[in-house]
Every structure is written in C-alpha cells, then in structure tokens.
Tab-separated table of C-alpha atoms in Angstrom:
chain	number	residue	atom	x	y	z
A	1	MET	CA	35.676	47.604	21.689
A	2	ALA	CA	38.154	50.043	22.002
A	3	ALA	CA	42.012	49.275	21.759
A	4	SER	CA	42.596	49.637	25.398
A	5	ALA	CA	39.752	47.811	26.576
A	6	ALA	CA	40.554	44.667	24.166
A	7	GLY	CA	44.049	44.038	25.084
A	8	PRO	CA	45.689	43.356	28.432
A	9	PRO	CA	45.794	45.886	31.400
A	10	SER	CA	47.726	48.696	30.168
A	11	ASP	CA	46.519	52.254	31.095
A	12	PRO	CA	46.518	53.944	34.122
A	13	GLY	CA	43.113	53.193	35.321
A	14	GLN	CA	42.987	49.793	34.034
A	15	LEU	CA	46.535	48.805	36.246
A	16	ALA	CA	44.822	50.539	39.021
A	17	TRP	CA	42.378	47.883	38.809
A	18	LEU	CA	44.718	45.483	38.532
A	19	ASP	CA	46.541	46.284	41.123
A	20	ALA	CA	43.500	46.535	43.574
A	21	GLY	CA	42.477	42.896	42.597
A	22	LEU	CA	46.041	41.597	43.318
A	23	ALA	CA	45.860	43.340	46.571
A	24	THR	CA	42.557	41.774	47.091
A	25	LEU	CA	44.090	38.606	46.701
A	26	THR	CA	47.152	39.925	49.632
A	27	GLY	CA	47.483	37.032	52.210
A	28	THR	CA	45.294	34.217	50.672
A	29	GLY	CA	48.648	32.008	50.279
A	30	MET	CA	47.679	31.957	46.580
A	31	GLY	CA	50.769	32.113	44.714
A	32	GLU	CA	51.279	35.272	42.289
A	33	ARG	CA	50.744	33.336	38.980
A	34	ASP	CA	47.540	32.357	40.454
A	35	LYS	CA	46.443	35.732	41.847
A	36	LEU	CA	47.017	37.131	38.302
A	37	ALA	CA	44.688	34.464	37.002
A	38	ALA	CA	41.991	34.969	39.272
A	39	VAL	CA	42.228	38.768	38.815
A	40	LEU	CA	42.314	38.283	34.911
A	41	ALA	CA	39.473	35.648	35.154
A	42	VAL	CA	37.157	38.481	36.453
A	43	LEU	CA	38.194	40.951	33.586
A	44	HIS	CA	37.397	38.291	31.114
A	45	PHE	CA	33.835	37.330	32.543
A	46	ALA	CA	33.251	40.874	32.803
A	47	ARG	CA	34.598	41.809	29.111
A	48	GLY	CA	32.312	38.956	28.007
A	49	ALA	CA	29.558	39.713	29.470
A	50	ALA	CA	29.768	43.425	28.189
A	51	ALA	CA	30.598	42.344	24.841
A	52	LEU	CA	27.415	39.854	24.303
A	53	ALA	CA	25.058	42.674	25.665
A	54	ILE	CA	27.036	45.065	23.365
A	55	GLU	CA	27.201	43.084	20.022
A	56	ALA	CA	24.403	40.420	20.472
A	57	PRO	CA	22.182	40.281	17.335
A	58	ALA	CA	18.710	41.993	17.784
A	59	GLY	CA	17.020	38.721	18.014
A	60	ALA	CA	19.705	37.555	20.712
A	61	ASN	CA	18.182	40.440	23.238
A	62	SER	CA	14.603	39.877	22.348
A	63	PRO	CA	11.949	38.167	24.569
A	64	ASP	CA	11.429	35.719	21.535
A	65	TYR	CA	14.645	34.664	21.584
A	66	PRO	CA	13.959	30.721	23.318
A	67	GLY	CA	11.363	30.580	20.916
A	68	LEU	CA	13.902	31.460	18.014
A	69	LEU	CA	16.585	28.392	19.750
A	70	ARG	CA	13.578	26.097	20.007
A	71	SER	CA	13.215	26.408	16.383
A	72	VAL	CA	16.478	26.227	14.890
A	73	ILE	CA	17.707	23.265	17.696
A	74	ASP	CA	17.726	19.222	16.901
A	75	ALA	CA	17.648	17.967	20.073
A	76	ASN	CA	19.204	14.719	18.906
A	77	GLN	CA	22.436	16.736	18.079
A	78	PHE	CA	22.134	19.380	20.764
A	79	PRO	CA	20.773	17.374	23.740
A	80	ALA	CA	22.339	19.598	26.425
A	81	LEU	CA	21.476	23.027	24.475
A	82	ALA	CA	17.575	21.275	24.117
A	83	GLY	CA	17.284	20.442	28.040
A	84	ALA	CA	18.373	24.044	28.884
A	85	LEU	CA	16.101	25.461	26.895
A	86	GLN	CA	13.163	23.204	27.855
A	87	ALA	CA	14.090	23.705	31.266
A	88	GLY	CA	13.599	27.708	30.784
A	89	ALA	CA	17.006	28.729	31.374
A	90	PHE	CA	17.345	31.024	28.220
A	91	ASP	CA	13.432	32.529	29.231
A	92	ASP	CA	14.631	36.252	30.297
A	93	GLY	CA	13.526	36.332	33.961
A	94	ASP	CA	15.498	39.821	34.310
A	95	GLU	CA	15.254	42.111	31.534
A	96	SER	CA	18.534	43.896	32.439
A	97	HIS	CA	20.725	40.189	32.803
A	98	VAL	CA	22.006	41.378	36.183
A	99	GLY	CA	21.135	38.192	37.711
A	100	GLU	CA	22.491	36.015	35.009
A	101	PHE	CA	25.840	38.424	35.270
A	102	ARG	CA	25.648	38.070	38.911
A	103	SER	CA	25.132	34.228	39.016
A	104	GLY	CA	28.260	33.447	36.426
A	105	LEU	CA	30.369	36.006	38.713
A	106	ASP	CA	29.534	34.324	41.339
A	107	GLN	CA	30.284	30.707	40.234
A	108	LEU	CA	33.495	32.213	39.200
A	109	LEU	CA	34.377	33.377	42.620
A	110	ASP	CA	33.216	30.102	44.063
A	111	GLY	CA	35.978	28.478	42.098
A	112	VAL	CA	38.484	31.384	43.439
A	113	SER	CA	37.652	30.665	46.898
A	114	LEU	CA	38.080	27.291	46.270
A	115	ARG	CA	42.012	27.719	45.800
A	116	VAL	CA	42.746	30.188	48.791
C-alpha cells in the first residue's frame, strides 16, 4: 500500500474526502469526535476490504477456498467458523465480492445510523 493510503488522510484528495464525509453528518446531532469516528470507520472498512482483495494469497481467492478451510478447520476448536462454513458463508456467490462489501458496509452504516 502506498504511504499516503496507509496513514491518516493527509493529501489534498484525502482531505477533501474527509471533509465531505464530515459535512455529510452535519445536522445529525452527532458530536465532532463521533462524526470523525464514523467517517474513519468507513475509510478503514474500505481500505481493509481492498487490502484483503489485493493481498490475499491466491488460494483465498479461489473457488475452492471453502474446501481448503473445511479440510483444515477443527470444529471443536473453531465452532463458529465451522458453523459459518457449514452454512455456506464462504461459498462464493458473487465473483467480484461486491455483494460482501455492500453487506458489510450496510452493517457498518446501520450502526452509524443508530448513533444519529
């Protein structure tokens, strides 16, 4: 990741994005620190999703990743993970992973909306 993308927003484009995010929350009744926390949470979520997509080992992006997990996960040691695997949570239903991203972002924004 480039240095500008790894740290806090500091270049003009990032500062414009941060300003726009804060402005979006104007009039919500949220305090300035809470608005900043919400905007940075979205930033970190988006950067994290991008990093996972870019830096994941080839096997993690393959259609057989769920099979690989099933072969190495001990259900007694990782019961929640085993349950997610059994329910098909890791089965690739959206090749671009856009659906996963949108679902995660929706969950994050639902939490922010509770604060508003």
